[in-house]
Amino acid sequence: MGEVPYFVSLDEAVRIAKQTPLTLDNETLSLDDAHGRILATDLTSKVDDPAFDNSAMDGFAMRFEDTLNPPSILKITGLSQAGSDIESSNVEAGCAYRIMTGAPIPKGADSILQIELCEVDEQQSVTLLQQSKKHFIRKKGENLQKGQVALSKGSILTPSKIGLCATMGYAEVPVVTRAKVAIISTGDELVSPGQQLQPGQLYESNSFGLAGLVKWLGHQPHRFNAVPDTLAELRTALDQAAKTCDVILTSGGVSMGDWDLVRKIMEEEGDLKFWRVKLRPGSPPLFGTWKGTPIFGLPGNPVSSHVVFRMIVAPWLRHSTSATGPIETQVRVKLADKIKSTDDCTTLRRIQIHNTEEGLIGTQNSHQGSGNLESLASADALTLLQPGQKAEVGVWIDALIL
Ligand code: AMP
Ligand code: MG
């Protein structure tokens, strides 16, 4: 192994990987296409929001001083609807304008009373049952001021943020180009779902789960056909991936065995930067470059490959693209079952979370084998137990929502 860091802590693994970041270009997309993408620059608002003082209520607009002693009777002298031009309006003393939600405030008025507290008669007058309210006027620029940075570089464009881009006047936005992520499963025993299994074979699942994780981060997965355990076929697939993609994820073949060819080929022909991490499950991974392209060798066990992606690949990708939250949710959970931790590894057990009056309660009722994908699919969260941290019943711990 020479000088390659071996069996490093989780922090060290992420630190080493971040020294070889991806560099991705920016592109400009219409808002319709930008959902889930990473904003490439700060965005300043092109307008004030609201653009003009307007009513938060359906009702009447008037001078507050005319409503001090309810009931007050005012003469109806105008109407302001959403979209109305109220340049020539004027609400004089003793008068009121009928006004709709979102409509501009006519000149002279400084308050609103909602329609439920107004009685309108045929004589074109209105009786106000209470004092009017100044706070029912939404002031120009009270949400956002023109020139203000409202979304910062690295924001993930969630639905509300996409809406905010439109509010600020943007029809298109600069986003980080999606990374092309090659996903290569390795193993003679693997068969694609949909085909007939022969004795000794199993369905290849990692590439599908990993593709989902890549999309979850806003990037573009390229699933390769599973590669059999031969150095020649693995080499061909890695070369192809390095040519066509920005980063390579492999699964399987990174342990100590003679058939663990990803480790072997990286040792002999790649540039290996670490191998094995103090992570349970998921201790076998490696990181390095293949012909200049960053490569993560993930474990073959399905739960392990998922955990390693979440704990190492995701922070690396997010760092490379300056992506900021929100995407990961950490919670505090009180354990109702004892969880087995380890002295030297960060331990991520699958738990269920129950929302109770006492707070969030964590239970562990599934078999924790790293080949048991059902236990991951039915879990709500992963424990984040530091090396040596005890996890007895009644203890509060951190957990990562799945
Ligand atoms: P390996 O690391 O190659 O020894 O694989 C560890 C375990 O994970 C073995 O039981 C494999 O059959 C299984 N495995 C490896 N790759 C996959 C995959 N892509 N999908 C499902 N299971 C896999
Ligand atoms: Mg294998």
Coordinates of C-alpha atoms and ligand atoms in Angstrom, one line a residue:
M1 CA 0.0 0.0 0.0
G2 CA 2.9 2.4 0.4
E3 CA 2.0 5.8 1.7
V4 CA -1.7 5.7 0.8
P5 CA -3.7 6.7 3.9
Y6 CA -5.4 3.5 5.2
F7 CA -8.5 3.1 7.5
V8 CA -8.9 6.8 7.9
S9 CA -11.6 8.6 10.0
L10 CA -14.7 9.8 8.3
D11 CA -13.6 13.5 8.6
E12 CA -10.2 12.6 7.1
A13 CA -11.8 10.7 4.2
V14 CA -13.9 13.7 3.3
R15 CA -11.0 16.1 3.8
I16 CA -8.8 14.1 1.4
A17 CA -11.5 13.8 -1.2
K18 CA -12.1 17.5 -1.1
Q19 CA -8.5 18.1 -2.1
T20 CA -9.6 16.7 -5.5
P21 CA -12.8 18.7 -6.2
L22 CA -14.8 18.7 -9.4
T23 CA -14.8 21.9 -11.5
L24 CA -18.2 22.4 -13.2
D25 CA -19.3 25.1 -15.6
N26 CA -22.3 27.3 -15.2
E27 CA -25.3 27.4 -17.5
T28 CA -28.4 29.6 -17.7
L29 CA -31.8 27.9 -17.5
S30 CA -35.4 29.0 -17.7
L31 CA -37.2 28.8 -14.3
D32 CA -39.3 25.9 -15.7
D33 CA -36.1 23.8 -16.0
A34 CA -34.2 25.0 -12.9
H35 CA -36.0 23.0 -10.2
G36 CA -33.6 21.2 -7.9
R37 CA -30.5 22.8 -9.5
I38 CA -27.8 24.7 -7.7
L39 CA -27.7 28.5 -8.0
A40 CA -24.3 29.6 -9.5
T41 CA -24.3 33.2 -8.3
D42 CA -25.9 35.5 -5.7
L43 CA -29.3 36.8 -7.0
T44 CA -30.3 40.4 -6.3
S45 CA -33.9 41.5 -6.6
K46 CA -34.7 43.5 -9.7
V47 CA -37.8 45.0 -8.0
D48 CA -39.2 46.0 -4.6
D49 CA -41.6 43.4 -3.2
P50 CA -44.3 44.5 -2.8
A51 CA -43.9 46.9 -5.7
F52 CA -46.4 49.3 -4.2
D53 CA -48.4 49.7 -0.9
N54 CA -51.4 47.3 -1.1
S55 CA -54.1 45.8 1.0
A56 CA -53.7 42.6 2.9
M57 CA -57.5 42.3 3.2
D58 CA -60.7 42.5 1.2
G59 CA -62.6 45.5 2.7
F60 CA -62.5 49.3 2.8
A61 CA -59.6 51.8 2.9
M62 CA -59.9 55.0 4.8
R63 CA -58.2 57.5 7.1
F64 CA -57.6 55.9 10.5
E65 CA -58.6 59.1 12.3
D66 CA -62.2 58.7 10.9
T67 CA -62.7 55.4 12.6
L68 CA -61.6 56.2 16.2
N69 CA -65.1 55.9 17.6
P70 CA -66.9 53.0 16.1
P71 CA -69.5 52.5 14.7
S72 CA -68.4 55.2 12.1
I73 CA -70.3 55.9 8.9
L74 CA -68.2 56.8 5.8
K75 CA -69.2 57.7 2.3
I76 CA -68.0 55.3 -0.4
T77 CA -66.2 57.3 -3.1
G78 CA -64.2 54.8 -5.1
L79 CA -62.9 51.3 -5.7
S80 CA -59.4 49.8 -5.9
Q81 CA -59.1 46.3 -7.4
A82 CA -56.0 44.3 -8.0
G83 CA -54.3 45.9 -11.0
S84 CA -56.1 49.2 -10.6
D85 CA -54.3 52.5 -11.4
I86 CA -55.0 54.7 -8.4
E87 CA -52.8 57.7 -9.5
S88 CA -55.8 60.1 -9.5
S89 CA -57.5 58.6 -6.4
N90 CA -58.0 60.5 -3.2
V91 CA -59.7 59.3 -0.1
E92 CA -61.0 62.5 1.6
A93 CA -62.0 62.9 5.2
G94 CA -65.3 61.1 5.9
C95 CA -64.9 58.8 2.9
A96 CA -63.8 55.3 2.1
Y97 CA -62.7 53.3 -1.0
R98 CA -63.9 49.7 -1.5
I99 CA -60.6 47.7 -1.8
M100 CA -59.7 44.1 -2.7
T101 CA -56.8 42.0 -1.5
G102 CA -53.6 43.0 -3.3
A103 CA -55.1 46.2 -4.7
P104 CA -53.1 49.4 -4.4
I105 CA -53.9 51.8 -1.5
P106 CA -55.6 54.9 -2.8
K107 CA -54.0 58.2 -1.9
G108 CA -55.2 59.7 1.4
A109 CA -56.0 56.3 3.0
D110 CA -53.7 54.9 5.7
S111 CA -55.7 51.9 7.0
I112 CA -58.0 49.1 6.1
L113 CA -61.0 47.4 7.7
Q114 CA -61.9 43.9 6.5
I115 CA -65.3 43.4 4.8
E116 CA -66.6 41.2 7.6
L117 CA -66.6 44.2 10.0
C118 CA -68.2 46.6 7.4
E119 CA -72.0 47.0 6.7
V120 CA -72.7 48.5 3.3
D121 CA -76.1 50.2 2.7
E122 CA -77.7 51.2 -0.6
Q123 CA -77.0 54.9 0.0
Q124 CA -73.4 54.3 -0.9
S125 CA -72.2 54.5 2.6
V126 CA -70.5 52.0 4.9
T127 CA -70.7 51.5 8.6
L128 CA -67.5 50.4 10.2
L129 CA -68.0 48.3 13.3
Q130 CA -64.4 48.6 14.6
Q131 CA -61.4 50.9 14.2
S132 CA -59.5 50.3 11.0
K133 CA -56.1 48.7 11.0
K134 CA -52.9 50.3 9.7
H135 CA -51.1 46.9 9.7
F136 CA -53.4 45.6 7.0
I137 CA -51.4 47.7 4.5
R138 CA -48.5 45.8 3.0
K139 CA -45.8 48.4 2.5
K140 CA -43.8 48.8 -0.7
G141 CA -40.4 46.9 -0.3
E142 CA -41.3 45.4 3.1
N143 CA -40.4 41.8 1.9
L144 CA -37.6 42.6 -0.5
Q145 CA -35.9 45.8 -1.6
K146 CA -34.6 46.3 -5.1
G147 CA -30.9 45.4 -5.2
Q148 CA -31.1 43.2 -2.1
V149 CA -29.4 39.7 -2.3
A150 CA -32.3 37.4 -1.6
L151 CA -30.8 34.1 -2.8
S152 CA -27.1 33.2 -2.3
K153 CA -24.8 31.2 -4.5
G154 CA -25.1 27.5 -3.7
S155 CA -28.8 27.6 -2.9
I156 CA -30.7 24.5 -4.0
L157 CA -33.6 25.8 -6.1
T158 CA -36.5 24.3 -4.1
P159 CA -40.1 25.2 -5.2
S160 CA -40.3 28.2 -2.9
K161 CA -36.9 29.5 -4.1
I162 CA -37.9 29.0 -7.8
G163 CA -41.0 31.1 -7.0
L164 CA -38.8 33.7 -5.3
C165 CA -36.7 34.0 -8.5
A166 CA -39.8 34.9 -10.4
T167 CA -40.9 37.4 -7.7
M168 CA -37.5 39.1 -8.1
G169 CA -38.0 39.4 -11.9
Y170 CA -35.9 36.6 -13.2
A171 CA -37.1 34.5 -16.2
E172 CA -33.9 32.5 -16.2
V173 CA -31.2 31.9 -13.7
P174 CA -27.5 30.9 -13.7
V175 CA -27.0 27.3 -12.3
V176 CA -24.1 24.9 -11.9
T177 CA -23.9 22.4 -14.7
R178 CA -25.0 19.0 -13.5
A179 CA -22.0 16.6 -12.9
K180 CA -22.1 13.5 -15.1
V181 CA -21.7 10.7 -12.6
A182 CA -20.7 7.2 -14.0
I183 CA -22.0 4.3 -11.9
I184 CA -20.4 1.0 -12.5
S185 CA -21.4 -2.1 -10.5
T186 CA -18.9 -4.9 -10.4
G187 CA -19.5 -8.6 -9.8
D188 CA -19.9 -11.9 -11.7
E189 CA -23.0 -12.7 -9.7
L190 CA -25.0 -9.6 -10.7
V191 CA -28.0 -9.7 -13.1
S192 CA -30.2 -6.8 -14.1
P193 CA -33.8 -6.9 -12.7
G194 CA -36.2 -8.2 -15.3
Q195 CA -34.0 -11.2 -16.3
Q196 CA -34.2 -14.7 -15.0
L197 CA -31.9 -15.5 -12.1
Q198 CA -29.6 -18.6 -12.4
P199 CA -28.2 -20.4 -9.4
G200 CA -25.7 -18.2 -7.5
Q201 CA -26.9 -15.0 -9.1
L202 CA -28.7 -12.0 -7.6
Y203 CA -30.3 -8.8 -8.9
E204 CA -28.0 -5.8 -9.3
S205 CA -29.5 -3.0 -7.1
N206 CA -26.7 -0.6 -6.2
S207 CA -26.6 1.3 -9.4
F208 CA -30.3 2.1 -9.2
G209 CA -30.0 3.3 -5.6
L210 CA -26.9 5.3 -6.3
A211 CA -28.5 6.9 -9.4
G212 CA -31.3 8.0 -7.1
L213 CA -28.9 9.6 -4.7
V214 CA -27.1 11.4 -7.6
K215 CA -30.4 12.9 -8.8
W216 CA -31.3 13.8 -5.2
L217 CA -28.2 16.1 -5.3
G218 CA -29.2 17.6 -8.6
H219 CA -26.7 15.7 -10.8
Q220 CA -26.9 13.4 -13.7
P221 CA -26.3 9.6 -13.3
H222 CA -25.0 7.4 -16.1
R223 CA -25.6 3.8 -15.2
F224 CA -23.2 1.4 -16.9
N225 CA -24.0 -2.3 -17.3
A226 CA -22.6 -4.4 -14.5
V227 CA -19.0 -5.4 -15.1
P228 CA -17.8 -9.0 -14.5
D229 CA -14.9 -9.6 -12.3
T230 CA -12.1 -9.4 -14.8
L231 CA -9.4 -6.7 -14.9
A232 CA -9.7 -6.2 -18.6
E233 CA -13.4 -5.5 -18.6
L234 CA -13.1 -3.3 -15.5
R235 CA -10.3 -1.3 -17.2
T236 CA -12.4 -0.8 -20.3
A237 CA -15.4 0.4 -18.3
L238 CA -13.2 2.8 -16.2
D239 CA -11.6 4.2 -19.3
Q240 CA -14.9 4.7 -21.0
A241 CA -16.3 6.4 -17.8
A242 CA -13.3 8.7 -17.4
K243 CA -13.7 9.8 -21.0
T244 CA -17.5 10.5 -20.8
C245 CA -18.1 11.5 -17.2
D246 CA -16.9 13.9 -14.5
V247 CA -16.7 11.4 -11.7
I248 CA -16.9 7.6 -11.4
L249 CA -18.6 5.6 -8.7
T250 CA -18.0 1.9 -8.6
S251 CA -19.6 -0.6 -6.3
G252 CA -18.2 -3.9 -5.1
G253 CA -14.7 -5.3 -5.3
V254 CA -13.0 -3.0 -2.8
S255 CA -12.3 -5.4 0.1
M256 CA -9.3 -7.6 0.8
G257 CA -10.2 -10.6 -1.3
D258 CA -8.4 -11.8 -4.5
W259 CA -11.4 -10.9 -6.5
D260 CA -11.7 -7.4 -5.2
L261 CA -10.5 -6.0 -8.5
V262 CA -11.4 -2.3 -8.1
R263 CA -9.0 -2.1 -5.2
K264 CA -6.4 -4.1 -7.1
I265 CA -6.6 -2.0 -10.4
M266 CA -6.5 1.3 -8.4
E267 CA -3.4 0.1 -6.5
E268 CA -1.7 -1.0 -9.7
E269 CA -2.9 1.5 -12.3
G270 CA -4.8 4.3 -10.7
D271 CA -3.9 7.1 -8.3
L272 CA -5.2 6.0 -4.9
K273 CA -5.7 8.7 -2.3
F274 CA -7.2 6.6 0.6
W275 CA -8.5 3.1 1.2
R276 CA -10.8 2.0 4.0
V277 CA -12.7 4.4 6.3
K278 CA -13.7 4.1 10.0
L279 CA -17.3 3.8 9.1
R280 CA -19.8 1.1 10.1
P281 CA -21.4 -0.1 7.8
G282 CA -19.2 0.9 4.9
S283 CA -15.6 0.5 5.9
P284 CA -14.1 -0.7 2.6
P285 CA -14.3 2.4 0.3
L286 CA -11.5 3.9 -1.6
F287 CA -11.0 7.3 -3.4
G288 CA -8.5 8.4 -6.0
T289 CA -8.3 9.3 -9.6
W290 CA -8.5 7.2 -12.8
K291 CA -6.8 8.9 -15.7
G292 CA -7.4 12.2 -14.0
T293 CA -11.1 11.6 -13.2
P294 CA -12.1 11.3 -9.5
I295 CA -13.3 7.8 -8.6
F296 CA -15.0 6.5 -5.4
G297 CA -14.9 2.8 -5.0
L298 CA -18.0 2.0 -2.9
P299 CA -18.6 -1.3 -1.1
G300 CA -20.8 -3.9 -2.8
N301 CA -23.1 -4.4 0.1
P302 CA -26.2 -2.4 -0.7
V303 CA -26.6 -0.6 2.6
S304 CA -22.9 0.2 2.8
S305 CA -22.8 1.7 -0.7
H306 CA -25.8 4.0 0.3
V307 CA -24.2 5.0 3.6
V308 CA -20.8 5.7 2.0
F309 CA -22.5 7.9 -0.7
R310 CA -24.4 9.9 2.0
M311 CA -21.3 10.3 4.3
I312 CA -18.5 10.8 1.8
V313 CA -19.6 11.3 -1.8
A314 CA -22.4 13.7 -1.0
P315 CA -20.3 16.1 1.1
W316 CA -17.6 16.0 -1.6
L317 CA -20.1 16.8 -4.4
R318 CA -21.8 19.5 -2.4
H319 CA -18.4 21.1 -1.6
S320 CA -17.4 21.0 -5.3
T321 CA -20.5 22.8 -6.3
S322 CA -20.6 25.2 -3.3
A323 CA -24.1 23.8 -2.6
T324 CA -25.6 24.9 0.6
G325 CA -28.7 23.4 2.4
P326 CA -31.3 22.5 2.9
I327 CA -31.0 18.9 1.9
E328 CA -29.7 16.9 4.9
T329 CA -31.8 16.9 8.1
Q330 CA -30.3 16.0 11.4
V331 CA -32.5 15.5 14.4
R332 CA -32.0 14.6 18.1
V333 CA -33.6 11.3 19.0
K334 CA -34.0 9.6 22.4
L335 CA -33.3 5.9 22.1
A336 CA -35.8 3.3 23.2
D337 CA -33.5 0.4 22.2
K338 CA -29.9 0.0 22.9
I339 CA -27.8 0.4 19.8
K340 CA -24.5 -1.3 19.3
S341 CA -21.7 1.3 18.6
T342 CA -18.1 0.6 17.9
D343 CA -14.9 2.0 19.5
D344 CA -13.1 3.0 16.3
C345 CA -15.9 3.7 13.7
T346 CA -18.7 6.2 13.1
T347 CA -21.7 4.0 13.4
L348 CA -24.8 4.4 11.3
R349 CA -27.5 2.0 12.4
R350 CA -30.9 2.1 10.7
I351 CA -33.6 3.3 13.1
Q352 CA -37.3 4.1 13.1
I353 CA -38.4 7.4 14.5
H354 CA -41.6 8.0 16.4
N355 CA -43.0 11.5 17.0
T356 CA -44.2 11.5 20.7
E357 CA -45.0 14.2 23.3
E358 CA -41.6 13.5 24.8
G359 CA -39.9 14.3 21.5
L360 CA -38.5 12.0 18.8
I361 CA -38.0 8.4 20.0
G362 CA -35.8 6.1 18.1
T363 CA -36.2 2.3 17.9
Q364 CA -34.2 -0.3 16.1
N365 CA -36.2 -3.4 15.2
S366 CA -34.6 -4.6 12.0
H367 CA -31.8 -6.9 11.2
Q368 CA -28.8 -4.7 10.7
G369 CA -26.9 -6.7 8.1
S370 CA -25.2 -4.5 5.5
G371 CA -26.7 -6.7 2.7
N372 CA -30.3 -6.0 4.0
L373 CA -31.6 -3.3 1.8
E374 CA -35.1 -3.8 3.1
S375 CA -33.9 -2.6 6.5
L376 CA -32.7 0.6 4.9
A377 CA -35.9 1.1 2.9
S378 CA -38.0 0.7 6.0
A379 CA -35.9 2.9 8.2
D380 CA -36.5 6.6 8.9
A381 CA -33.0 7.6 9.9
L382 CA -29.4 6.6 10.4
T383 CA -27.7 7.0 13.8
L384 CA -24.7 9.3 13.9
L385 CA -22.7 7.7 16.7
Q386 CA -19.2 8.9 17.1
P387 CA -16.4 6.3 17.7
G388 CA -16.7 5.1 21.3
Q389 CA -20.0 6.9 21.9
K390 CA -22.3 4.7 24.0
A391 CA -25.9 4.4 22.9
E392 CA -27.9 3.0 25.9
V393 CA -31.7 3.2 26.3
G394 CA -32.8 6.7 27.2
V395 CA -29.8 8.5 25.7
W396 CA -30.3 11.3 23.2
I397 CA -28.3 11.0 20.0
D398 CA -28.0 12.7 16.6
A399 CA -29.6 11.0 13.7
L400 CA -29.6 11.7 9.9
I401 CA -33.1 11.6 8.3
L402 CA -33.2 9.2 5.3
Ligands
AMP1 P1 -18.2 -7.3 -2.9 O1 -17.8 -6.0 -2.2 O2 -18.0 -7.2 -4.4 O3 -17.6 -8.5 -2.3 O4 -19.7 -7.4 -2.6 C1 -20.3 -7.5 -1.3 C2 -21.7 -8.1 -1.4 O5 -22.5 -7.1 -2.0 C3 -21.8 -9.4 -2.1 O6 -22.8 -10.1 -1.4 C4 -22.4 -8.9 -3.5 O7 -23.1 -9.9 -4.1 C5 -23.2 -7.8 -3.1 N1 -23.2 -6.8 -4.2 C6 -22.2 -6.3 -4.9 N2 -22.5 -5.4 -5.8 C7 -23.9 -5.4 -5.8 C8 -24.9 -4.7 -6.5 N3 -24.5 -3.9 -7.5 N4 -26.2 -4.9 -6.2 C9 -26.5 -5.7 -5.2 N5 -25.7 -6.4 -4.5 C10 -24.3 -6.3 -4.8
MG2 MG -17.8 -8.5 -5.9

